[in-house]
PDB file of C-alpha atoms and ligand atoms in Angstrom:
ATOM      1  CA  MET A 149     202.475 111.141 -88.232  1.00  0.00           C
ATOM      2  CA  LEU A 150     205.115 108.705 -89.504  1.00  0.00           C
ATOM      3  CA  MET A 151     206.458 111.159 -92.074  1.00  0.00           C
ATOM      4  CA  ARG A 152     206.671 113.870 -89.404  1.00  0.00           C
ATOM      5  CA  ALA A 153     208.679 111.486 -87.239  1.00  0.00           C
ATOM      6  CA  ALA A 154     210.945 110.809 -90.214  1.00  0.00           C
ATOM      7  CA  SER A 155     211.619 114.457 -90.971  1.00  0.00           C
ATOM      8  CA  ALA A 156     212.356 115.109 -87.302  1.00  0.00           C
ATOM      9  CA  GLU A 157     214.713 112.099 -87.402  1.00  0.00           C
ATOM     10  CA  ARG A 158     212.673 110.406 -84.737  1.00  0.00           C
ATOM     11  CA  LEU A 159     211.654 107.403 -86.773  1.00  0.00           C
ATOM     12  CA  HIS A 160     211.202 104.275 -84.675  1.00  0.00           C
ATOM     13  CA  HIS A 161     213.223 101.255 -85.828  1.00  0.00           C
ATOM     14  CA  ALA A 162     210.212  98.951 -85.962  1.00  0.00           C
ATOM     15  CA  TYR A 163     206.539  99.463 -86.730  1.00  0.00           C
ATOM     16  CA  LEU A 164     203.806  96.916 -86.356  1.00  0.00           C
ATOM     17  CA  ILE A 165     200.935  97.728 -88.686  1.00  0.00           C
ATOM     18  CA  VAL A 166     197.786  95.951 -87.620  1.00  0.00           C
ATOM     19  CA  GLY A 167     194.465  95.731 -89.421  1.00  0.00           C
ATOM     20  CA  PRO A 168     192.041  93.247 -90.954  1.00  0.00           C
ATOM     21  CA  THR A 169     192.834  91.405 -94.198  1.00  0.00           C
ATOM     22  CA  GLY A 170     192.227  93.588 -97.227  1.00  0.00           C
ATOM     23  CA  VAL A 171     192.244  96.931 -95.434  1.00  0.00           C
ATOM     24  CA  GLY A 172     195.377  98.057 -97.322  1.00  0.00           C
ATOM     25  CA  LYS A 173     198.303  97.401 -94.967  1.00  0.00           C
ATOM     26  CA  ARG A 174     200.690  96.400 -97.722  1.00  0.00           C
ATOM     27  CA  ASP A 175     199.830  99.388 -99.919  1.00  0.00           C
ATOM     28  CA  PHE A 176     200.271 101.627 -96.891  1.00  0.00           C
ATOM     29  CA  ALA A 177     203.686 100.116 -96.067  1.00  0.00           C
ATOM     30  CA  GLU A 178     204.811 100.394 -99.698  1.00  0.00           C
ATOM     31  CA  ARG A 179     203.773 104.031 -99.949  1.00  0.00           C
ATOM     32  CA  LEU A 180     205.371 104.881 -96.630  1.00  0.00           C
ATOM     33  CA  SER A 181     208.617 103.163 -97.674  1.00  0.00           C
ATOM     34  CA  HIS A 182     208.663 104.916-101.037  1.00  0.00           C
ATOM     35  CA  ALA A 183     208.168 108.255 -99.325  1.00  0.00           C
ATOM     36  CA  LEU A 184     210.929 107.508 -96.823  1.00  0.00           C
ATOM     37  CA  LEU A 185     213.324 106.497 -99.600  1.00  0.00           C
ATOM     38  CA  CYS A 186     212.428 109.352-101.982  1.00  0.00           C
ATOM     39  CA  SER A 187     214.980 112.172-102.266  1.00  0.00           C
ATOM     40  CA  GLU A 188     212.324 114.895-102.215  1.00  0.00           C
ATOM     41  CA  PRO A 189     209.034 113.670-100.786  1.00  0.00           C
ATOM     42  CA  ALA A 190     206.266 116.224-101.198  1.00  0.00           C
ATOM     43  CA  GLU A 191     203.311 116.413 -98.825  1.00  0.00           C
ATOM     44  CA  ASN A 192     204.159 113.097 -97.216  1.00  0.00           C
ATOM     45  CA  ALA A 193     204.126 111.316-100.562  1.00  0.00           C
ATOM     46  CA  PRO A 194     206.945 110.098-102.802  1.00  0.00           C
ATOM     47  CA  CYS A 195     207.684 112.597-105.604  1.00  0.00           C
ATOM     48  CA  GLY A 196     207.457 109.825-108.205  1.00  0.00           C
ATOM     49  CA  LYS A 197     210.067 111.565-110.359  1.00  0.00           C
ATOM     50  CA  CYS A 198     213.488 111.116-108.747  1.00  0.00           C
ATOM     51  CA  PRO A 199     215.795 108.174-109.634  1.00  0.00           C
ATOM     52  CA  ARG A 200     215.049 106.508-106.275  1.00  0.00           C
ATOM     53  CA  CYS A 201     211.312 106.676-106.934  1.00  0.00           C
ATOM     54  CA  ALA A 202     211.979 105.128-110.356  1.00  0.00           C
ATOM     55  CA  LEU A 203     213.719 102.221-108.622  1.00  0.00           C
ATOM     56  CA  ASN A 204     210.808 101.857-106.235  1.00  0.00           C
ATOM     57  CA  THR A 205     208.270 101.909-109.042  1.00  0.00           C
ATOM     58  CA  ALA A 206     210.239  99.137-110.729  1.00  0.00           C
ATOM     59  CA  GLY A 207     210.393  97.280-107.398  1.00  0.00           C
ATOM     60  CA  THR A 208     214.189  97.203-107.495  1.00  0.00           C
ATOM     61  CA  HIS A 209     215.270  99.748-104.870  1.00  0.00           C
ATOM     62  CA  PRO A 210     218.249  98.085-103.143  1.00  0.00           C
ATOM     63  CA  ASP A 211     217.366  99.560 -99.741  1.00  0.00           C
ATOM     64  CA  LEU A 212     213.889  98.081 -99.620  1.00  0.00           C
ATOM     65  CA  THR A 213     213.384  94.395 -98.901  1.00  0.00           C
ATOM     66  CA  ARG A 214     210.037  92.622 -98.848  1.00  0.00           C
ATOM     67  CA  LEU A 215     209.368  89.365 -97.093  1.00  0.00           C
ATOM     68  CA  GLU A 216     206.392  87.322 -98.247  1.00  0.00           C
ATOM     69  CA  TRP A 217     205.247  83.747 -98.044  1.00  0.00           C
ATOM     70  CA  ILE A 218     207.286  81.645-100.441  1.00  0.00           C
ATOM     71  CA  ASP A 219     204.789  79.937-102.734  1.00  0.00           C
ATOM     72  CA  LYS A 220     201.990  78.707-100.512  1.00  0.00           C
ATOM     73  CA  ALA A 221     204.113  78.136 -97.417  1.00  0.00           C
ATOM     74  CA  ARG A 222     201.608  79.935 -95.139  1.00  0.00           C
ATOM     75  CA  VAL A 223     204.485  80.748 -92.766  1.00  0.00           C
ATOM     76  CA  ILE A 224     207.448  83.103 -92.651  1.00  0.00           C
ATOM     77  CA  SER A 225     210.394  80.800 -92.020  1.00  0.00           C
ATOM     78  CA  VAL A 226     213.524  81.245 -89.928  1.00  0.00           C
ATOM     79  CA  ASP A 227     215.669  81.035 -93.089  1.00  0.00           C
ATOM     80  CA  GLN A 228     213.827  83.983 -94.581  1.00  0.00           C
ATOM     81  CA  ILE A 229     214.381  86.028 -91.417  1.00  0.00           C
ATOM     82  CA  ARG A 230     218.089  85.069 -91.245  1.00  0.00           C
ATOM     83  CA  LYS A 231     218.610  86.171 -94.822  1.00  0.00           C
ATOM     84  CA  LEU A 232     216.800  89.415 -94.120  1.00  0.00           C
ATOM     85  CA  THR A 233     218.857  90.052 -90.990  1.00  0.00           C
ATOM     86  CA  GLU A 234     222.040  89.662 -93.032  1.00  0.00           C
ATOM     87  CA  GLN A 235     220.803  92.121 -95.629  1.00  0.00           C
ATOM     88  CA  LEU A 236     219.950  94.630 -92.939  1.00  0.00           C
ATOM     89  CA  THR A 237     223.554  94.688 -91.718  1.00  0.00           C
ATOM     90  CA  LEU A 238     224.762  95.911 -95.142  1.00  0.00           C
ATOM     91  CA  THR A 239     225.265  99.632 -95.558  1.00  0.00           C
ATOM     92  CA  THR A 240     222.542 101.475 -97.415  1.00  0.00           C
ATOM     93  CA  THR A 241     223.004 102.267-101.086  1.00  0.00           C
ATOM     94  CA  TYR A 242     221.344 105.657-100.999  1.00  0.00           C
ATOM     95  CA  GLY A 243     220.898 106.254 -97.271  1.00  0.00           C
ATOM     96  CA  PRO A 244     219.849 107.080 -94.687  1.00  0.00           C
ATOM     97  CA  ASN A 245     217.228 104.329 -94.345  1.00  0.00           C
ATOM     98  CA  ARG A 246     217.145 100.664 -95.094  1.00  0.00           C
ATOM     99  CA  ILE A 247     213.640  99.315 -94.950  1.00  0.00           C
ATOM    100  CA  ALA A 248     212.222  95.824 -94.654  1.00  0.00           C
ATOM    101  CA  ILE A 249     208.536  95.001 -94.973  1.00  0.00           C
ATOM    102  CA  ILE A 250     207.463  91.695 -93.450  1.00  0.00           C
ATOM    103  CA  ASN A 251     204.060  90.791 -94.803  1.00  0.00           C
ATOM    104  CA  LYS A 252     201.880  88.475 -92.700  1.00  0.00           C
ATOM    105  CA  ALA A 253     204.310  88.794 -89.793  1.00  0.00           C
ATOM    106  CA  HIS A 254     201.775  86.986 -87.589  1.00  0.00           C
ATOM    107  CA  THR A 255     202.646  83.791 -89.501  1.00  0.00           C
ATOM    108  CA  MET A 256     206.327  83.801 -88.471  1.00  0.00           C
ATOM    109  CA  THR A 257     207.380  80.475 -86.991  1.00  0.00           C
ATOM    110  CA  ARG A 258     208.602  80.540 -83.396  1.00  0.00           C
ATOM    111  CA  ALA A 259     212.198  80.172 -84.602  1.00  0.00           C
ATOM    112  CA  ALA A 260     211.683  82.993 -87.100  1.00  0.00           C
ATOM    113  CA  ALA A 261     210.306  85.267 -84.389  1.00  0.00           C
ATOM    114  CA  ASN A 262     213.246  84.476 -82.105  1.00  0.00           C
ATOM    115  CA  SER A 263     215.656  85.231 -84.894  1.00  0.00           C
ATOM    116  CA  LEU A 264     213.976  88.558 -85.645  1.00  0.00           C
ATOM    117  CA  LEU A 265     214.080  89.477 -81.979  1.00  0.00           C
ATOM    118  CA  LYS A 266     217.865  89.959 -82.123  1.00  0.00           C
ATOM    119  CA  THR A 267     217.486  92.504 -84.913  1.00  0.00           C
ATOM    120  CA  LEU A 268     214.738  94.268 -83.002  1.00  0.00           C
ATOM    121  CA  GLU A 269     216.953  94.484 -79.929  1.00  0.00           C
ATOM    122  CA  GLU A 270     219.988  95.796 -81.802  1.00  0.00           C
ATOM    123  CA  PRO A 271     218.790  97.336 -85.041  1.00  0.00           C
ATOM    124  CA  GLY A 272     221.429  98.524 -87.487  1.00  0.00           C
ATOM    125  CA  LYS A 273     221.753 102.242 -88.144  1.00  0.00           C
ATOM    126  CA  GLY A 274     218.889 103.583 -90.262  1.00  0.00           C
ATOM    127  CA  CYS A 275     217.029 100.261 -90.218  1.00  0.00           C
ATOM    128  CA  VAL A 276     213.269 100.447 -90.317  1.00  0.00           C
ATOM    129  CA  LEU A 277     211.321  97.228 -89.973  1.00  0.00           C
ATOM    130  CA  ILE A 278     207.686  97.291 -90.957  1.00  0.00           C
ATOM    131  CA  LEU A 279     205.736  94.273 -89.752  1.00  0.00           C
ATOM    132  CA  LEU A 280     202.254  93.738 -91.156  1.00  0.00           C
ATOM    133  CA  ALA A 281     199.789  91.600 -89.233  1.00  0.00           C
ATOM    134  CA  ASP A 282     196.092  90.786 -89.552  1.00  0.00           C
ATOM    135  CA  ASN A 283     196.029  89.851 -85.908  1.00  0.00           C
ATOM    136  CA  ASP A 284     198.946  90.735 -83.665  1.00  0.00           C
ATOM    137  CA  ALA A 285     197.695  88.507 -80.853  1.00  0.00           C
ATOM    138  CA  HIS A 286     199.506  85.732 -82.739  1.00  0.00           C
ATOM    139  CA  LEU A 287     202.835  87.527 -82.338  1.00  0.00           C
ATOM    140  CA  PRO A 288     205.027  86.887 -79.284  1.00  0.00           C
ATOM    141  CA  VAL A 289     204.792  89.688 -76.757  1.00  0.00           C
ATOM    142  CA  THR A 290     208.586  90.103 -76.959  1.00  0.00           C
ATOM    143  CA  ILE A 291     208.178  91.159 -80.598  1.00  0.00           C
ATOM    144  CA  ARG A 292     205.121  93.313 -79.989  1.00  0.00           C
ATOM    145  CA  SER A 293     206.735  95.208 -77.143  1.00  0.00           C
ATOM    146  CA  ARG A 294     209.662  96.219 -79.356  1.00  0.00           C
ATOM    147  CA  CYS A 295     207.525  97.667 -82.144  1.00  0.00           C
ATOM    148  CA  GLN A 296     205.494 100.824 -82.353  1.00  0.00           C
ATOM    149  CA  ARG A 297     201.932  99.761 -83.101  1.00  0.00           C
ATOM    150  CA  VAL A 298     199.962 101.475 -85.851  1.00  0.00           C
ATOM    151  CA  VAL A 299     196.346 100.407 -86.286  1.00  0.00           C
ATOM    152  CA  LEU A 300     194.680 100.638 -89.681  1.00  0.00           C
ATOM    153  CA  PRO A 301     190.958 100.408 -88.961  1.00  0.00           C
ATOM    154  CA  LEU A 302     188.293  99.510 -91.510  1.00  0.00           C
ATOM    155  CA  PRO A 303     187.216 102.633 -93.377  1.00  0.00           C
ATOM    156  CA  ASP A 304     183.704 103.980 -93.018  1.00  0.00           C
ATOM    157  CA  PRO A 305     181.454 101.886 -95.322  1.00  0.00           C
ATOM    158  CA  SER A 306     180.436 104.961 -97.338  1.00  0.00           C
ATOM    159  CA  VAL A 307     184.096 105.736 -98.084  1.00  0.00           C
ATOM    160  CA  ALA A 308     184.803 102.109 -98.987  1.00  0.00           C
ATOM    161  CA  LEU A 309     181.727 101.976-101.256  1.00  0.00           C
ATOM    162  CA  GLU A 310     182.729 105.149-103.064  1.00  0.00           C
ATOM    163  CA  TRP A 311     186.184 103.685-103.690  1.00  0.00           C
ATOM    164  CA  LEU A 312     184.727 100.389-104.913  1.00  0.00           C
ATOM    165  CA  ARG A 313     182.457 102.262-107.328  1.00  0.00           C
ATOM    166  CA  GLU A 314     185.493 104.151-108.655  1.00  0.00           C
ATOM    167  CA  GLN A 315     187.168 100.777-109.153  1.00  0.00           C
ATOM    168  CA  LYS A 316     184.130  99.708-111.199  1.00  0.00           C
ATOM    169  CA  VAL A 317     183.247  96.817-108.919  1.00  0.00           C
ATOM    170  CA  SER A 318     179.730  95.613-109.713  1.00  0.00           C
ATOM    171  CA  ASN A 319     177.426  95.216-106.676  1.00  0.00           C
ATOM    172  CA  PRO A 320     179.835  97.051-104.350  1.00  0.00           C
ATOM    173  CA  GLU A 321     177.510  96.604-101.340  1.00  0.00           C
ATOM    174  CA  ILE A 322     177.558  92.824-101.634  1.00  0.00           C
ATOM    175  CA  ALA A 323     181.320  92.833-102.290  1.00  0.00           C
ATOM    176  CA  LEU A 324     181.913  94.854 -99.119  1.00  0.00           C
ATOM    177  CA  GLU A 325     179.671  92.575 -97.034  1.00  0.00           C
ATOM    178  CA  PHE A 326     181.474  89.590 -98.427  1.00  0.00           C
ATOM    179  CA  ALA A 327     184.828  91.077 -97.387  1.00  0.00           C
ATOM    180  CA  HIS A 328     183.654  92.133 -93.900  1.00  0.00           C
ATOM    181  CA  GLY A 329     184.116  95.790 -94.788  1.00  0.00           C
ATOM    182  CA  ALA A 330     187.703  95.592 -96.102  1.00  0.00           C
ATOM    183  CA  PRO A 331     187.781  97.414 -99.464  1.00  0.00           C
ATOM    184  CA  LEU A 332     190.810  95.749-101.105  1.00  0.00           C
ATOM    185  CA  ARG A 333     189.525  92.334-100.147  1.00  0.00           C
ATOM    186  CA  ALA A 334     186.118  93.349-101.536  1.00  0.00           C
ATOM    187  CA  LYS A 335     187.660  94.247-104.870  1.00  0.00           C
ATOM    188  CA  GLU A 336     189.511  90.945-104.963  1.00  0.00           C
ATOM    189  CA  ARG A 337     186.373  88.988-104.146  1.00  0.00           C
ATOM    190  CA  GLY A 338     184.525  90.867-106.877  1.00  0.00           C
ATOM    191  CA  GLU A 339     186.993  89.368-109.333  1.00  0.00           C
ATOM    192  CA  GLU A 340     186.688  85.855-107.874  1.00  0.00           C
ATOM    193  CA  VAL A 341     182.946  85.413-107.559  1.00  0.00           C
ATOM    194  CA  ASP A 342     179.731  86.374-109.290  1.00  0.00           C
ATOM    195  CA  LEU A 343     178.479  89.219-107.093  1.00  0.00           C
ATOM    196  CA  GLY A 344     175.209  89.536-109.022  1.00  0.00           C
ATOM    197  CA  ALA A 345     174.416  85.924-108.223  1.00  0.00           C
ATOM    198  CA  ILE A 346     175.216  86.514-104.535  1.00  0.00           C
ATOM    199  CA  ALA A 347     172.911  89.540-104.495  1.00  0.00           C
ATOM    200  CA  GLU A 348     170.184  87.228-105.795  1.00  0.00           C
ATOM    201  CA  VAL A 349     170.984  84.655-103.090  1.00  0.00           C
ATOM    202  CA  LYS A 350     170.629  87.428-100.516  1.00  0.00           C
ATOM    203  CA  ASN A 351     167.126  88.337-101.751  1.00  0.00           C
ATOM    204  CA  ARG A 352     166.036  84.720-101.530  1.00  0.00           C
ATOM    205  CA  PHE A 353     167.612  84.310 -98.127  1.00  0.00           C
ATOM    206  CA  ILE A 354     165.658  87.269 -96.711  1.00  0.00           C
ATOM    207  CA  GLU A 355     162.521  85.763 -98.273  1.00  0.00           C
ATOM    208  CA  PHE A 356     163.379  82.497 -96.582  1.00  0.00           C
ATOM    209  CA  LEU A 357     163.770  84.192 -93.181  1.00  0.00           C
ATOM    210  CA  THR A 358     160.474  86.022 -93.364  1.00  0.00           C
ATOM    211  CA  LEU A 359     158.237  83.975 -95.643  1.00  0.00           C
ATOM    212  CA  ASP A 360     158.148  80.382 -96.632  1.00  0.00           C
ATOM    213  CA  PHE A 361     160.886  80.012 -99.180  1.00  0.00           C
ATOM    214  CA  GLU A 362     161.840  76.372 -99.726  1.00  0.00           C
ATOM    215  CA  PRO A 363     165.110  75.482 -97.854  1.00  0.00           C
ATOM    216  CA  ALA A 364     166.174  72.885-100.450  1.00  0.00           C
ATOM    217  CA  GLU A 365     165.819  75.379-103.273  1.00  0.00           C
ATOM    218  CA  LEU A 366     167.764  78.051-101.391  1.00  0.00           C
ATOM    219  CA  ALA A 367     170.506  75.529-100.533  1.00  0.00           C
ATOM    220  CA  ALA A 368     170.772  74.471-104.172  1.00  0.00           C
ATOM    221  CA  THR A 369     170.974  78.031-105.522  1.00  0.00           C
ATOM    222  CA  THR A 370     173.458  79.091-102.861  1.00  0.00           C
ATOM    223  CA  SER A 371     175.804  76.146-103.362  1.00  0.00           C
ATOM    224  CA  THR A 372     176.236  76.976-107.041  1.00  0.00           C
ATOM    225  CA  VAL A 373     177.915  80.300-106.130  1.00  0.00           C
ATOM    226  CA  LEU A 374     179.316  79.904-102.608  1.00  0.00           C
ATOM    227  CA  GLY A 375     181.290  77.397-100.553  1.00  0.00           C
ATOM    228  CA  THR A 376     180.017  76.246 -97.142  1.00  0.00           C
ATOM    229  CA  ARG A 377     182.044  78.635 -94.994  1.00  0.00           C
ATOM    230  CA  ASP A 378     181.334  81.700 -97.136  1.00  0.00           C
ATOM    231  CA  ALA A 379     177.638  80.853 -97.366  1.00  0.00           C
ATOM    232  CA  LEU A 380     177.225  80.364 -93.609  1.00  0.00           C
ATOM    233  CA  THR A 381     179.213  83.528 -92.857  1.00  0.00           C
ATOM    234  CA  LEU A 382     177.004  85.559 -95.182  1.00  0.00           C
ATOM    235  CA  PHE A 383     173.807  83.984 -93.782  1.00  0.00           C
ATOM    236  CA  LEU A 384     175.006  84.976 -90.336  1.00  0.00           C
ATOM    237  CA  GLN A 385     175.723  88.529 -91.458  1.00  0.00           C
ATOM    238  CA  TRP A 386     172.427  88.904 -93.315  1.00  0.00           C
ATOM    239  CA  THR A 387     170.438  87.580 -90.359  1.00  0.00           C
ATOM    240  CA  THR A 388     172.181  90.029 -88.010  1.00  0.00           C
ATOM    241  CA  GLU A 389     171.439  92.867 -90.423  1.00  0.00           C
ATOM    242  CA  HIS A 390     167.822  91.699 -90.764  1.00  0.00           C
ATOM    243  CA  ILE A 391     167.363  91.702 -86.985  1.00  0.00           C
ATOM    244  CA  LYS A 392     168.586  95.297 -86.868  1.00  0.00           C
ATOM    245  CA  ASN A 393     166.348  96.420 -89.732  1.00  0.00           C
ATOM    246  CA  VAL A 394     163.032  94.864 -88.792  1.00  0.00           C
ATOM    247  CA  GLU A 395     160.591  96.138 -86.235  1.00  0.00           C
ATOM    248  CA  PHE A 396     159.102  93.272 -84.343  1.00  0.00           C
ATOM    249  CA  SER A 397     155.621  92.795 -83.067  1.00  0.00           C
ATOM    250  CA  SER A 398     153.765  89.584 -82.442  1.00  0.00           C
ATOM    251  CA  PRO A 399     151.241  88.487 -85.091  1.00  0.00           C
ATOM    252  CA  THR A 400     148.440  89.111 -82.577  1.00  0.00           C
ATOM    253  CA  GLY A 401     149.411  92.762 -82.452  1.00  0.00           C
ATOM    254  CA  ARG A 402     150.329  92.564 -78.778  1.00  0.00           C
ATOM    255  CA  SER A 403     153.951  92.972 -77.881  1.00  0.00           C
ATOM    256  CA  SER A 404     155.337  90.167 -75.819  1.00  0.00           C
ATOM    257  CA  THR A 405     155.720  90.770 -72.101  1.00  0.00           C
ATOM    258  CA  ASN A 406     157.967  87.794 -71.414  1.00  0.00           C
ATOM    259  CA  GLY A 407     161.387  88.415 -72.851  1.00  0.00           C
ATOM    260  CA  PRO A 408     162.020  89.311 -76.467  1.00  0.00           C
ATOM    261  CA  PRO A 409     159.254  89.034 -79.060  1.00  0.00           C
ATOM    262  CA  ALA A 410     158.867  85.595 -80.599  1.00  0.00           C
ATOM    263  CA  GLU A 411     160.120  86.628 -84.020  1.00  0.00           C
ATOM    264  CA  ARG A 412     163.307  88.025 -82.553  1.00  0.00           C
ATOM    265  CA  GLN A 413     163.744  84.900 -80.488  1.00  0.00           C
ATOM    266  CA  TYR A 414     163.455  82.744 -83.594  1.00  0.00           C
ATOM    267  CA  LEU A 415     165.997  84.876 -85.439  1.00  0.00           C
ATOM    268  CA  SER A 416     168.513  84.754 -82.621  1.00  0.00           C
ATOM    269  CA  ARG A 417     168.088  80.977 -82.538  1.00  0.00           C
ATOM    270  CA  ALA A 418     168.790  80.965 -86.282  1.00  0.00           C
ATOM    271  CA  LEU A 419     171.959  82.980 -85.602  1.00  0.00           C
ATOM    272  CA  GLU A 420     173.073  80.394 -83.070  1.00  0.00           C
ATOM    273  CA  ARG A 421     172.396  77.619 -85.567  1.00  0.00           C
ATOM    274  CA  PHE A 422     174.599  79.301 -88.204  1.00  0.00           C
ATOM    275  CA  GLN A 423     177.380  79.852 -85.670  1.00  0.00           C
ATOM    276  CA  TYR A 424     177.157  76.240 -84.588  1.00  0.00           C
ATOM    277  CA  SER A 425     177.504  74.923 -88.157  1.00  0.00           C
ATOM    278  CA  LEU A 426     180.401  77.286 -88.802  1.00  0.00           C
ATOM    279  CA  ARG A 427     182.203  75.791 -85.809  1.00  0.00           C
ATOM    280  CA  LEU A 428     181.536  72.259 -87.049  1.00  0.00           C
ATOM    281  CA  ASP A 429     182.690  73.092 -90.582  1.00  0.00           C
ATOM    282  CA  ASN A 430     183.229  69.585 -91.923  1.00  0.00           C
ATOM    283  CA  PRO A 431     184.975  70.007 -95.288  1.00  0.00           C
ATOM    284  CA  SER A 432     184.118  66.454 -96.370  1.00  0.00           C
ATOM    285  CA  LEU A 433     180.413  67.305 -96.541  1.00  0.00           C
ATOM    286  CA  LYS A 434     178.916  68.798 -99.678  1.00  0.00           C
ATOM    287  CA  THR A 435     177.919  72.459 -99.370  1.00  0.00           C
ATOM    288  CA  GLN A 436     174.396  71.789-100.578  1.00  0.00           C
ATOM    289  CA  THR A 437     173.888  69.022 -97.987  1.00  0.00           C
ATOM    290  CA  VAL A 438     175.169  71.175 -95.106  1.00  0.00           C
ATOM    291  CA  LEU A 439     173.075  74.177 -96.096  1.00  0.00           C
ATOM    292  CA  GLU A 440     169.962  72.117 -96.636  1.00  0.00           C
ATOM    293  CA  GLY A 441     170.273  70.654 -93.125  1.00  0.00           C
ATOM    294  CA  VAL A 442     170.814  74.035 -91.458  1.00  0.00           C
ATOM    295  CA  LEU A 443     168.051  75.775 -93.371  1.00  0.00           C
ATOM    296  CA  ALA A 444     165.554  72.969 -92.751  1.00  0.00           C
ATOM    297  CA  ASP A 445     166.260  73.257 -88.993  1.00  0.00           C
ATOM    298  CA  ILE A 446     165.700  76.988 -89.107  1.00  0.00           C
ATOM    299  CA  ARG A 447     162.446  76.563 -90.964  1.00  0.00           C
ATOM    300  CA  ILE A 448     161.219  74.225 -88.219  1.00  0.00           C
ATOM    301  CA  MET A 449     162.207  76.835 -85.613  1.00  0.00           C
ATOM    302  CA  ARG A 450     160.204  79.452 -87.478  1.00  0.00           C
ATOM    303  CA  VAL A 451     157.128  77.299 -87.864  1.00  0.00           C
ATOM    304  CA  ARG A 452     157.203  76.318 -84.165  1.00  0.00           C
ATOM    305  CA  THR A 453     157.810  79.826 -82.891  1.00  0.00           C
ATOM    306  CA  ARG A 454     154.949  81.216 -84.935  1.00  0.00           C
ATOM    307  CA  ALA A 455     152.606  78.427 -83.899  1.00  0.00           C
ATOM    308  CA  GLU A 456     153.448  79.047 -80.200  1.00  0.00           C
ATOM    309  CA  THR A 457     152.819  82.770 -80.582  1.00  0.00           C
ATOM    310  CA  ILE A 458     149.396  82.254 -82.131  1.00  0.00           C
ATOM    311  CA  GLN A 459     148.384  79.951 -79.260  1.00  0.00           C
TER     312      GLN A 459
HETATM  313 ZN1   ZN B 264     211.166 110.658-105.341  1.00  0.00          ZN
END
């Protein structure tokens, strides 16, 4: 769609590409820019052979500017935007387009956003701004309204899994769960953590939910591979998945007439407990201590719910 707009010379001067972390926004923006700057793009892709493509491959094309966080700033500053704005007023080296990619645009400071607004209102000839944002709700509406929005949704899990297998990621299913379905993030996480160990934690967690696996033991095993936030997020996800997968009936064989079956009620209470601890998220507490507390509470819920059902 974007390449068609380009060949019809109807390219918008600003695009806002929105999608979750690790879905591939930056790769998409790079590829789009390379195709737009290539002298003979074929089938919407850069030819990869012309001198301009060579510059892009080397990351030195003078008509493409990238804005990133400097070090670990966690914001895009007004100075960065001012410098970019100046560059955009220069004439292009190869023409007709001069492109700027602003990564993590949702982290622009207020002053940075105001400064960018001027460029968005009066873009130079051939300027194409590509803003990338995990969540565009953090961007001022004045910026959003001046950009054409392109949404990059999460791919279908089967497609993401196939890609992860091609990338030789071990335990691709766990990696994808861990990255909330975003394939690039999943690959990255696969390099950071021991996915095999997490798969093992998952087995024990499901045992814990259904049988009588010791909370302290589960907390200890989990805290050797995961931090508090990651562990609680995965517990939450696995419980949700478990609720979907399991057919519920009461231990007496009769289905409950008052509200949801007891087992389901216990599991949704467990979900609430995980959400609650995620909100608290006290970084000064040790992961093992936090998990042990949460899991012990959930075990009590399970024991009580089952005892009530049998009565
Ligand atoms: Zn080319």
